[in-house]
Coordinates of C-alpha atoms and ligand atoms in Angstrom, one line a residue:
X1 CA -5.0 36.2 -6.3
X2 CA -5.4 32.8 -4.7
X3 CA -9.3 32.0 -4.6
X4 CA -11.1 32.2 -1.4
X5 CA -13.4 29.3 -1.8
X6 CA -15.0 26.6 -4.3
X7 CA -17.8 26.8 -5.4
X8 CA -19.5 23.4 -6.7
X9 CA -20.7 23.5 -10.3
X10 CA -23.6 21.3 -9.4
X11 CA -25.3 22.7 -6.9
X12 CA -23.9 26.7 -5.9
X13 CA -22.5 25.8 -2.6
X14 CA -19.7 27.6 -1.4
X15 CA -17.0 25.8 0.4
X16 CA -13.7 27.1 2.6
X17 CA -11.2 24.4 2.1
X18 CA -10.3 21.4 -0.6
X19 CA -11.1 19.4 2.9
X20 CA -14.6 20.5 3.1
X21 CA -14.7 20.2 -1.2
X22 CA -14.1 16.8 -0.5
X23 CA -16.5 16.3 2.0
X24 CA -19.2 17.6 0.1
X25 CA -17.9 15.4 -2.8
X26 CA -18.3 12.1 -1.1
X27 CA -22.1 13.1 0.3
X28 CA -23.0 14.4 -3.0
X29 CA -21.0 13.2 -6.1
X30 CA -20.5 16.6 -7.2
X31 CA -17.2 16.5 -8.8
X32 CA -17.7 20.1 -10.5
X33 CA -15.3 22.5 -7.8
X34 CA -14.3 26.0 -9.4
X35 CA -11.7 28.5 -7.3
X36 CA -13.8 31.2 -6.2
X37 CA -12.2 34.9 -5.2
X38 CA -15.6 35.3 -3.3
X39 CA -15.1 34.2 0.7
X40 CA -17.8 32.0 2.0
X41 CA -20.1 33.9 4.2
X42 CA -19.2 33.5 7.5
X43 CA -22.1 35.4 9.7
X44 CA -22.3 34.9 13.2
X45 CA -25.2 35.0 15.6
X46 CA -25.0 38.0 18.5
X47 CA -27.2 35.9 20.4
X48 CA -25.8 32.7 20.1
X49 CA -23.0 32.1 18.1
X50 CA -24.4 30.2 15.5
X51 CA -22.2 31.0 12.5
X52 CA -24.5 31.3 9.3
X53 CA -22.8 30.6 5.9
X54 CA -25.6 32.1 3.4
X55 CA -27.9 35.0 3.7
X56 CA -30.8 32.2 3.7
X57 CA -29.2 30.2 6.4
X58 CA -29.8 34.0 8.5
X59 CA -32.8 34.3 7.3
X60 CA -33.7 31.2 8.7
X61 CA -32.2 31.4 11.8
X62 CA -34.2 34.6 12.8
X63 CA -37.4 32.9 11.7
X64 CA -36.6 30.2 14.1
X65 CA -35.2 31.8 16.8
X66 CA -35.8 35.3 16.6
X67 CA -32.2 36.3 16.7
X68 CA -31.5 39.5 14.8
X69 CA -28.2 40.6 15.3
X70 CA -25.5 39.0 12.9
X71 CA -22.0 40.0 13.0
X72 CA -20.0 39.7 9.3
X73 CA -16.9 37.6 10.3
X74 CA -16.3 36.5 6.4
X75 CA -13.0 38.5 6.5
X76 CA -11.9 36.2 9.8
X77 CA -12.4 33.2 8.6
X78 CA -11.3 33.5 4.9
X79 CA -8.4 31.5 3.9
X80 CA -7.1 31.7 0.9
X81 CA -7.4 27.7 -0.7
X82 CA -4.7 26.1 -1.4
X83 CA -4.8 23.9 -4.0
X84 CA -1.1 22.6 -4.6
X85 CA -1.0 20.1 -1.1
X86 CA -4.5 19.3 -0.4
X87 CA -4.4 16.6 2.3
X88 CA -5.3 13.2 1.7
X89 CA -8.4 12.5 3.9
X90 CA -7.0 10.5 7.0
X91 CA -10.2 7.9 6.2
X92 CA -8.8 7.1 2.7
X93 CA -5.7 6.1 3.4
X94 CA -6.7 4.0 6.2
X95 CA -9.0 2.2 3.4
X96 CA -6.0 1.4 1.2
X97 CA -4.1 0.0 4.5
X98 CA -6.7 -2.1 5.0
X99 CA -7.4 -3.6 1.5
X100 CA -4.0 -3.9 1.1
X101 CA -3.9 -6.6 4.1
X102 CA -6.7 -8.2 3.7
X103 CA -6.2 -9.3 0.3
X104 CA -5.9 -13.0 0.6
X105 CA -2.1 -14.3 0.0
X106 CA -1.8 -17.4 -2.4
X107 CA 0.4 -19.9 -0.2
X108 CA 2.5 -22.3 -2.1
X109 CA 5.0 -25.1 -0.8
X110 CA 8.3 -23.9 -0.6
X111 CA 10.8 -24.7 -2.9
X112 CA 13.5 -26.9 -2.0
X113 CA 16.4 -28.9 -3.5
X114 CA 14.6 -31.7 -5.2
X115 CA 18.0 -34.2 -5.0
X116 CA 17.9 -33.7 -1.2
X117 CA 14.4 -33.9 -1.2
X118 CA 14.8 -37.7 -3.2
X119 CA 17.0 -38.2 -0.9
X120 CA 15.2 -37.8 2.5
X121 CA 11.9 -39.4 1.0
X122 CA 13.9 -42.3 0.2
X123 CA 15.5 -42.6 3.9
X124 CA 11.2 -43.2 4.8
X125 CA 10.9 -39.2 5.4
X126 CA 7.4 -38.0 4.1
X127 CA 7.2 -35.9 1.5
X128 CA 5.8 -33.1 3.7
X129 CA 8.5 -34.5 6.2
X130 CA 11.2 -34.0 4.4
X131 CA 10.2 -30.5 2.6
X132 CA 9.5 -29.4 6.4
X133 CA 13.0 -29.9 6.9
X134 CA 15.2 -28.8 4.1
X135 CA 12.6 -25.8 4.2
X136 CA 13.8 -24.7 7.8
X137 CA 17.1 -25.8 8.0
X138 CA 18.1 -23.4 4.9
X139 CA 17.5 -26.1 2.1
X140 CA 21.1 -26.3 2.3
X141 CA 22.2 -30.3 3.4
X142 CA 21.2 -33.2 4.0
X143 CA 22.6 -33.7 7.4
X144 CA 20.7 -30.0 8.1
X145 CA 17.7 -31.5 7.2
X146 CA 18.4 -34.3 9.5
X147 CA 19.4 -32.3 12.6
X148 CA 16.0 -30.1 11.7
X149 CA 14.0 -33.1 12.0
X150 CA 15.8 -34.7 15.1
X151 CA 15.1 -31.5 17.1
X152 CA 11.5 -31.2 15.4
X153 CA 10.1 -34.8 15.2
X154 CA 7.6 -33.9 18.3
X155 CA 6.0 -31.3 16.0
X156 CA 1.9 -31.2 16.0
X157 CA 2.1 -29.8 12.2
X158 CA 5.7 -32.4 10.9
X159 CA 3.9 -33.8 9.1
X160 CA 1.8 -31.3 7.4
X161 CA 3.4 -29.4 4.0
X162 CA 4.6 -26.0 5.2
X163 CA 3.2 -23.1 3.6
X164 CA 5.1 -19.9 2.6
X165 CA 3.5 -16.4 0.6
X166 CA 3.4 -17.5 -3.5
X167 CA 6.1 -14.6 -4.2
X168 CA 8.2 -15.4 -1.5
X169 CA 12.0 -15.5 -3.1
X170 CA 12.6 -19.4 -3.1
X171 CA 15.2 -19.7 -0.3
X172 CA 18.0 -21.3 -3.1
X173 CA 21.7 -22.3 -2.0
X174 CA 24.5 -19.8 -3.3
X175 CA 26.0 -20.6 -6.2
X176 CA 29.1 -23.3 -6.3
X177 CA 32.5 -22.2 -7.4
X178 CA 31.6 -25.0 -10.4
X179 CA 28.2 -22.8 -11.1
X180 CA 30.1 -19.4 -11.3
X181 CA 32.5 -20.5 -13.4
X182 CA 29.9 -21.5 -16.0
X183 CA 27.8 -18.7 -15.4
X184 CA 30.5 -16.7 -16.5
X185 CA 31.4 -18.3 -19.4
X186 CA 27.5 -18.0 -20.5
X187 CA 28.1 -14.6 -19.7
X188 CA 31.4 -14.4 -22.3
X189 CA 29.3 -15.7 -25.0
X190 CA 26.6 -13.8 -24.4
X191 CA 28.7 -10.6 -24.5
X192 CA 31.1 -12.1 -27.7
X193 CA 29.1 -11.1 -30.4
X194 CA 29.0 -7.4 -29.3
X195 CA 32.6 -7.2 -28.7
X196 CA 33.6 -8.4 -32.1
X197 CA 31.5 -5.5 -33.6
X198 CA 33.7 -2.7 -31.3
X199 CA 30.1 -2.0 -29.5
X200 CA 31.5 -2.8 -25.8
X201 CA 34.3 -0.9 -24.7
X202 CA 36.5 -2.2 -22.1
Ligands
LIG301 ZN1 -22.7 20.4 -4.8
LIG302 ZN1 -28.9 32.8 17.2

């Protein structure tokens, strides 16, 4: 049968859920849980309603209080533990959230279409200027670039490099017909030698 509690190898304490395993885990570093069939004591005050989990935690209780009467609700509370989907603690994944955001991005300048870039610089753009603009105008012409900075020239920051995440996917122009063609062809010869030996099947 399922076990009714854990019981931690380091120091005999019985506990009623992996939540509460985990718990006492993290305020202990006890990492020794065993399944237990026996339920954790759950005795409960007459007099006030303090639920005791140990026969010494009673015994305590009446010397401090002088409340005698204890009703034996182990049975009630008893659940059997269920190991296969213990929940992550809501805390922890909040930790991984935040780690994951706060780690400090490496910002790069954008990559853009070096020719263009040439070409704007030498038109008396800035460097920062011109990258600016084929950056944001899709890094796709010069007359893009152009309109960009036309509409942008009143900028605070046109003249400072912009800045994008290091693994950003450089924002490249598609492929001209010219490019595909010869891609392919790379592709033929790549695929040649295999196709002589019978090992790709068409
Ligand atoms: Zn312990
Ligand atoms: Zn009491």
């Amino acid at each position: 049968m399922a076990g009714l509690s854990l019981r931690c190898g380091d120091c005999g304490v019985q506990l009623r859920s992996v939540e509460e395993a985990q718990a006492h885990a993290e305020a202990t570093s006890h990492t020794n849980f065993a399944e237990s069939t026996e339920a954790v004591l759950n005795l409960v005050c007459a007099d006030c309603g303090k639920p005791c989990r140990s026969q010494t935690e009673v015994d305590l209780h009446k010397k401090r209080t002088g409340h005698a009467e204890f009703t034996d609700k182990t049975m009630e509370a008893a659940k059997p533990i269920d190991l296969e989907a213990p929940p992550k603690p809501a805390s922890e994944a909040m930790d991984v959230d935040a780690s994951g955001s706060a780690e400090p991005q490496e910002l790069v300048s954008p990559e853009v279409n070096k020719e263009m870039l040439g070409e704007l610089e030498s038109m008396g753009f800035s460097t920062a200027r011109a990258t600016r603009a084929l950056h944001f105008s899709g890094n796709s012409t010069i007359e893009g670039a152009i309109n960009w900075l036309s509409e942008h020239q009143e900028d605070p920051d046109i003249d400072e490099m912009p800045m994008v995440p290091a693994n950003t996917v450089a924002n490249k122009p598609s492929l001209t017909e010219e490019e595909k063609k010869i891609k392919a062809q790379e592709l033929r010869c790549f695929y040649k030698p295999f196709m002589n030996h019978g090992l790709v099947v068409k």
